[in-house]
GROMACS .gro file of C-alpha atoms in nm:
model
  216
    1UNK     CA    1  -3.685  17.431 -10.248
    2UNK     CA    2  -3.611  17.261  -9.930
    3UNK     CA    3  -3.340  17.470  -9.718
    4UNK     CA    4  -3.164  17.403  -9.339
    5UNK     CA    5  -3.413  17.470  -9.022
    6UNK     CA    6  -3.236  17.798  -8.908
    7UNK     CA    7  -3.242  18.055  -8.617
    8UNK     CA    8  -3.435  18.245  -8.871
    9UNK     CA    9  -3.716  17.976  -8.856
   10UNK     CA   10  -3.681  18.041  -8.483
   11UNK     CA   11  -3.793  18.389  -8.522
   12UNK     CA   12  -4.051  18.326  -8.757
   13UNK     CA   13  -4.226  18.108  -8.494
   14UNK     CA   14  -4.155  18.307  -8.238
   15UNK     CA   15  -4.323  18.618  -8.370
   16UNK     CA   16  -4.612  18.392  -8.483
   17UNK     CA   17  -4.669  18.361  -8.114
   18UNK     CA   18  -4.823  18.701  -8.092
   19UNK     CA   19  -5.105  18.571  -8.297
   20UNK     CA   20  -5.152  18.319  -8.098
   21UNK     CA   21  -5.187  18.569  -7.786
   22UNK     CA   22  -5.376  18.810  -7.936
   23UNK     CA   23  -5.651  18.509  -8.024
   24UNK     CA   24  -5.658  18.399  -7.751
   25UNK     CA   25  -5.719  18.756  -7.596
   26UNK     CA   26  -5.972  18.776  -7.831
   27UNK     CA   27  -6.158  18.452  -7.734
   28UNK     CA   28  -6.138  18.490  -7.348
   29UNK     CA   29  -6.288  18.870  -7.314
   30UNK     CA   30  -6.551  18.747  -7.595
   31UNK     CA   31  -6.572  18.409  -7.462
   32UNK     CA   32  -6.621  18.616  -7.068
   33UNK     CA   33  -6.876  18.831  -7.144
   34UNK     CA   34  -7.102  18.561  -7.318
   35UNK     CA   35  -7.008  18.260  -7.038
   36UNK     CA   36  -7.076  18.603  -6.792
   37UNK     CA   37  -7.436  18.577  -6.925
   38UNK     CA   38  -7.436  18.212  -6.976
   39UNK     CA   39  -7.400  18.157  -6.604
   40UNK     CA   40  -7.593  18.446  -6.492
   41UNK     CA   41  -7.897  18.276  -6.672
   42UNK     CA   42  -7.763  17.955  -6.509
   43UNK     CA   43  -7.842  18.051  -6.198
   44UNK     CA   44  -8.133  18.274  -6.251
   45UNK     CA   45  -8.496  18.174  -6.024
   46UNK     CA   46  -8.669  18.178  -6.388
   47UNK     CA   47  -8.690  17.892  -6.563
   48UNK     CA   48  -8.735  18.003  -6.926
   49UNK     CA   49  -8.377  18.168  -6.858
   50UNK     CA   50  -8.225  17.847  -6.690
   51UNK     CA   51  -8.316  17.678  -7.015
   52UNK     CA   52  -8.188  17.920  -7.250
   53UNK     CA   53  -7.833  17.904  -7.102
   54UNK     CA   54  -7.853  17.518  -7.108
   55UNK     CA   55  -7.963  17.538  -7.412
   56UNK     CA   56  -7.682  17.725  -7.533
   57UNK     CA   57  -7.438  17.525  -7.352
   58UNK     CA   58  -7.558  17.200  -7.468
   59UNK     CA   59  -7.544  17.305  -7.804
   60UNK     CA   60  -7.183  17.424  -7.794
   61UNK     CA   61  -7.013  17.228  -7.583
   62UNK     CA   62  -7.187  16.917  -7.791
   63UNK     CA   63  -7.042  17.033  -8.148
   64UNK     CA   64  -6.677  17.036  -8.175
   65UNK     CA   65  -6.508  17.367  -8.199
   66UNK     CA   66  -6.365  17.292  -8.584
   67UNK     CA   67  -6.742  17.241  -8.659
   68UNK     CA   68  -6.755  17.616  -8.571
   69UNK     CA   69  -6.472  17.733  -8.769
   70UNK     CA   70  -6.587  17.532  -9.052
   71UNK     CA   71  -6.936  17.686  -9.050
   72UNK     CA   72  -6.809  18.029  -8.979
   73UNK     CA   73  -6.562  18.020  -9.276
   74UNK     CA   74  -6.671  17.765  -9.540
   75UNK     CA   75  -7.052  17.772  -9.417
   76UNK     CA   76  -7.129  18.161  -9.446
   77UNK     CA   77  -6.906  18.201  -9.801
   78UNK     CA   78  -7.131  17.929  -9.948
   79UNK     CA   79  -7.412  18.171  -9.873
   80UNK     CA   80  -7.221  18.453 -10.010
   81UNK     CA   81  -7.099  18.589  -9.709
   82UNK     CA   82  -6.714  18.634  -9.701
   83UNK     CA   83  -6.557  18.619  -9.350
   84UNK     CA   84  -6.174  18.707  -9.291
   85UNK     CA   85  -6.005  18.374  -9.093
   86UNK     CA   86  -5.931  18.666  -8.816
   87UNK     CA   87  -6.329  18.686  -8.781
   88UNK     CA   88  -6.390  18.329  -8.774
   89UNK     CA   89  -6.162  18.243  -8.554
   90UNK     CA   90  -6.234  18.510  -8.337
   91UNK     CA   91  -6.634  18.408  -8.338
   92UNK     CA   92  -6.569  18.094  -8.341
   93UNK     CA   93  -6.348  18.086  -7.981
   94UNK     CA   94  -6.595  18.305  -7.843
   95UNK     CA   95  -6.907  18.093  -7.851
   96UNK     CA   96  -6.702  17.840  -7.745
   97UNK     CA   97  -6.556  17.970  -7.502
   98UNK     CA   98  -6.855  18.141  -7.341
   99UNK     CA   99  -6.991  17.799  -7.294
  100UNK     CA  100  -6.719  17.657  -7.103
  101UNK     CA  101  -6.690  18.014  -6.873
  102UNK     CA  102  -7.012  18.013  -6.841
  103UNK     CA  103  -7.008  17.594  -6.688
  104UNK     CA  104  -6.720  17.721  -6.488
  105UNK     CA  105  -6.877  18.014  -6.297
  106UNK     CA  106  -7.194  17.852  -6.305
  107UNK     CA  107  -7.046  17.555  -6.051
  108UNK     CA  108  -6.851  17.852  -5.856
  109UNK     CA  109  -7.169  18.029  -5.800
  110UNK     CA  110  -7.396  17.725  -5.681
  111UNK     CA  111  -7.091  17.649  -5.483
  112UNK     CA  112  -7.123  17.884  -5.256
  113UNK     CA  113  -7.368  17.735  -4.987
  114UNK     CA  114  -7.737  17.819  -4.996
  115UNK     CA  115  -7.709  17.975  -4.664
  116UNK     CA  116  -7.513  18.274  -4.784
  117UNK     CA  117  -7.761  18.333  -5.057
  118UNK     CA  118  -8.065  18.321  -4.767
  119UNK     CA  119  -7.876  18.574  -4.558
  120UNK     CA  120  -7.828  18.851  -4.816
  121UNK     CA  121  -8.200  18.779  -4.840
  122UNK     CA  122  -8.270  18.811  -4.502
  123UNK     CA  123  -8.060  19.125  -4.554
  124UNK     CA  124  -8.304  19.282  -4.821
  125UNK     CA  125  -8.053  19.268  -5.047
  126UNK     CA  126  -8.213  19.150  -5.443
  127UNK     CA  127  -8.024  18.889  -5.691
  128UNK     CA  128  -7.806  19.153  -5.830
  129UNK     CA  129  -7.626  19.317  -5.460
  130UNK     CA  130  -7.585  18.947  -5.355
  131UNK     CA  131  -7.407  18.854  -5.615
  132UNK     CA  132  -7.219  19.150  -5.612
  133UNK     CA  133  -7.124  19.177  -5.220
  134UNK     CA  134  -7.171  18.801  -5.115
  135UNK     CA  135  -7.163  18.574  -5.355
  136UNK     CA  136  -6.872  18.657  -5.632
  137UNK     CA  137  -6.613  18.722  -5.415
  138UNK     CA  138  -6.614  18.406  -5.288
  139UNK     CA  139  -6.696  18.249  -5.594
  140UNK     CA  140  -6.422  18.433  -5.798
  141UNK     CA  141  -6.141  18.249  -5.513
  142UNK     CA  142  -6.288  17.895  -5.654
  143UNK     CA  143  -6.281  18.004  -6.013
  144UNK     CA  144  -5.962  18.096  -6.015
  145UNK     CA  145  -5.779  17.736  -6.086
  146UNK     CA  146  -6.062  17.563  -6.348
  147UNK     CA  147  -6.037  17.969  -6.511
  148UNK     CA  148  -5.656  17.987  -6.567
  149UNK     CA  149  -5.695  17.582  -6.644
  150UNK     CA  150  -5.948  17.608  -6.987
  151UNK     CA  151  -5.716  17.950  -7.016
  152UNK     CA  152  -5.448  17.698  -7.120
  153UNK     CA  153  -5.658  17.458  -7.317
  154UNK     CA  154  -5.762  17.802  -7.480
  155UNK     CA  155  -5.420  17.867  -7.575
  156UNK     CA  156  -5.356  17.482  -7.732
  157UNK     CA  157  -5.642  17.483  -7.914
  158UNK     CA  158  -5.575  17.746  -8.107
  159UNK     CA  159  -5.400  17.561  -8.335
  160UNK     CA  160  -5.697  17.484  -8.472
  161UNK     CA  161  -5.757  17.801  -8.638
  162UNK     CA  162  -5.490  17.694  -8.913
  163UNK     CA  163  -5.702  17.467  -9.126
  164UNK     CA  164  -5.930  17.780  -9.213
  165UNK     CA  165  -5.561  17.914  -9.275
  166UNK     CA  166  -5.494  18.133  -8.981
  167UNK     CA  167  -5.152  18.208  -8.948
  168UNK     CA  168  -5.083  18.147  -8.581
  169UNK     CA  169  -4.778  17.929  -8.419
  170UNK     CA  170  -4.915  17.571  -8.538
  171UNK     CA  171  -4.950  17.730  -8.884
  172UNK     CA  172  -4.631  17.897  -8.935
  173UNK     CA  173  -4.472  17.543  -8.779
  174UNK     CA  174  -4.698  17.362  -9.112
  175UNK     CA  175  -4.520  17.625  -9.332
  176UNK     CA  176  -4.177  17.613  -9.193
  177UNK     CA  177  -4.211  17.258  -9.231
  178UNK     CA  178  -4.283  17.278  -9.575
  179UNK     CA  179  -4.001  17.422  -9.701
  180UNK     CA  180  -3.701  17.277  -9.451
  181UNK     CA  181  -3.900  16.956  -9.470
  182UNK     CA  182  -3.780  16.900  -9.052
  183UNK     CA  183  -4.099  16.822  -8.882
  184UNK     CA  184  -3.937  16.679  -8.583
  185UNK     CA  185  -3.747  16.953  -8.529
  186UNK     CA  186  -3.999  17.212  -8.630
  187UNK     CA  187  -4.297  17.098  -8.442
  188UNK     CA  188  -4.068  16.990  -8.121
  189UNK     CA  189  -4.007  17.420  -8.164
  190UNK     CA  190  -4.313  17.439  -8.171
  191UNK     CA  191  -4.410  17.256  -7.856
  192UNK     CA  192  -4.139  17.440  -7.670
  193UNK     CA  193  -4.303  17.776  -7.737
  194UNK     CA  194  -4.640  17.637  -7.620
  195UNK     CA  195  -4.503  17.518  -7.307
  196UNK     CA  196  -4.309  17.854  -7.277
  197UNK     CA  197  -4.706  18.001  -7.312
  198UNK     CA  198  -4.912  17.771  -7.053
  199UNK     CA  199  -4.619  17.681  -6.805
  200UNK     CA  200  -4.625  18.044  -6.634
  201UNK     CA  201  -5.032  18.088  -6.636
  202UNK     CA  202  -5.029  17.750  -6.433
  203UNK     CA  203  -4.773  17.840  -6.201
  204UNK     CA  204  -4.924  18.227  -6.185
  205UNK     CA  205  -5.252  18.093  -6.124
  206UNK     CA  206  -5.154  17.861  -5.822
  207UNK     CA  207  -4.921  18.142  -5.633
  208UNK     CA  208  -5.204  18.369  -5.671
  209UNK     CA  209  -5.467  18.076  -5.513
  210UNK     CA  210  -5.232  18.076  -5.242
  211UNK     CA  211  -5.268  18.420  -5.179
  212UNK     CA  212  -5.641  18.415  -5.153
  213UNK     CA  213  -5.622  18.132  -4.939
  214UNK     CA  214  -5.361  18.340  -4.747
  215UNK     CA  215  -5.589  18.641  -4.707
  216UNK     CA  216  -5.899  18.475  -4.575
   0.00000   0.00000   0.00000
């Protein structure tokens, strides 16, 4: 039955939102913690850990991220392992995501010139104390714009997530569409509430640049 595009629809996206967020939440702290390692084994002076993380990131960031939904839901039930959309999605975001991180901080990291490495050297100081006292917390001021930045393609993307039929904004805009038949209107909602999502990261992100640049 189709029916008028109401307030009502309005809501319905809206609340879908927080599935959105809470995704996304999902995939960055996952997505952190494995591009944490990922860049960590970047950077490392072995090289059978260099080429583990390149490894990784070559794999991931050369298979498209619905490849990974696809094998984490459709691929694992054909072997007879059932996985929730919520766990595929979340899984899937992280690896990719960890990839990406991991790229980011990787280039923060060997940005930081090679003299400030050799003087927490000279200092006595191992890997680990350098890059705790020297190296991240000037790394972390250049990581801050390309973090917030895949941060908001993190956000777009998952729309993705509905073909393996988690209900997120895009989703709820296919099924609101469905039944008002008002795509236009629907998915120009929809738009609006992901602009209302990424608009304030970017504009958080480049007041609180400032500020580091401010306090240097």
């Amino acid at each position: 039955m189709i029916r008028e595009f109401s307030f009502t629809d309005v809501l319905y996206l809206i609340a879908a939102m927080r599935w959105t967020l809470a995704l996304t939440a999902i995939a960055f702290i996952g997505g952190g913690i494995v591009g944490l390692a990922i860049a960590l084994l970047r950077v490392s002076p072995l090289a059978p850990l260099r080429w583990i993380g390149t490894i990784y990131v070559l794999v991931v960031q050369g298979t498209p991220l619905l490849a990974w939904l696809f094998v984490f839901f459709f691929g694992l039930s054909i072997l007879g392992v059932e996985v929730s959309p919520w766990i595929a999605a979340a899984a899937s975001y992280s690896i990719y995501a960890g990839a990406f991180l991991g790229e980011i901080w990787r280039g923060c990291l060997q940005a930081i010139p090679k003299t400030q490495w050799e003087a927490g050297a000279s200092l006595g100081l191992s890997m680990a104390p350098q890059l705790r006292y020297i190296i991240v917390p000037q790394a972390t001021r250049l990581a801050i714009p390309p973090t917030v930045g895949f941060l908001v393609q993190l956000i777009k993307n998952t729309s993705l997530a509905a073909v393996i039929g988690f209900i997120e904004l895009t989703r709820e805009g296919q099924l609101t569409t469905a039944t008002t038949f008002r795509p236009f209107t629907v998915y120009l909602t929809v738009a609006a509430l992901y602009f209302l999502l990424c608009f304030p990261l970017t504009q958080a992100s480049r007041r609180l640049e400032r500020r580091l640049h401010a306090a240097r």
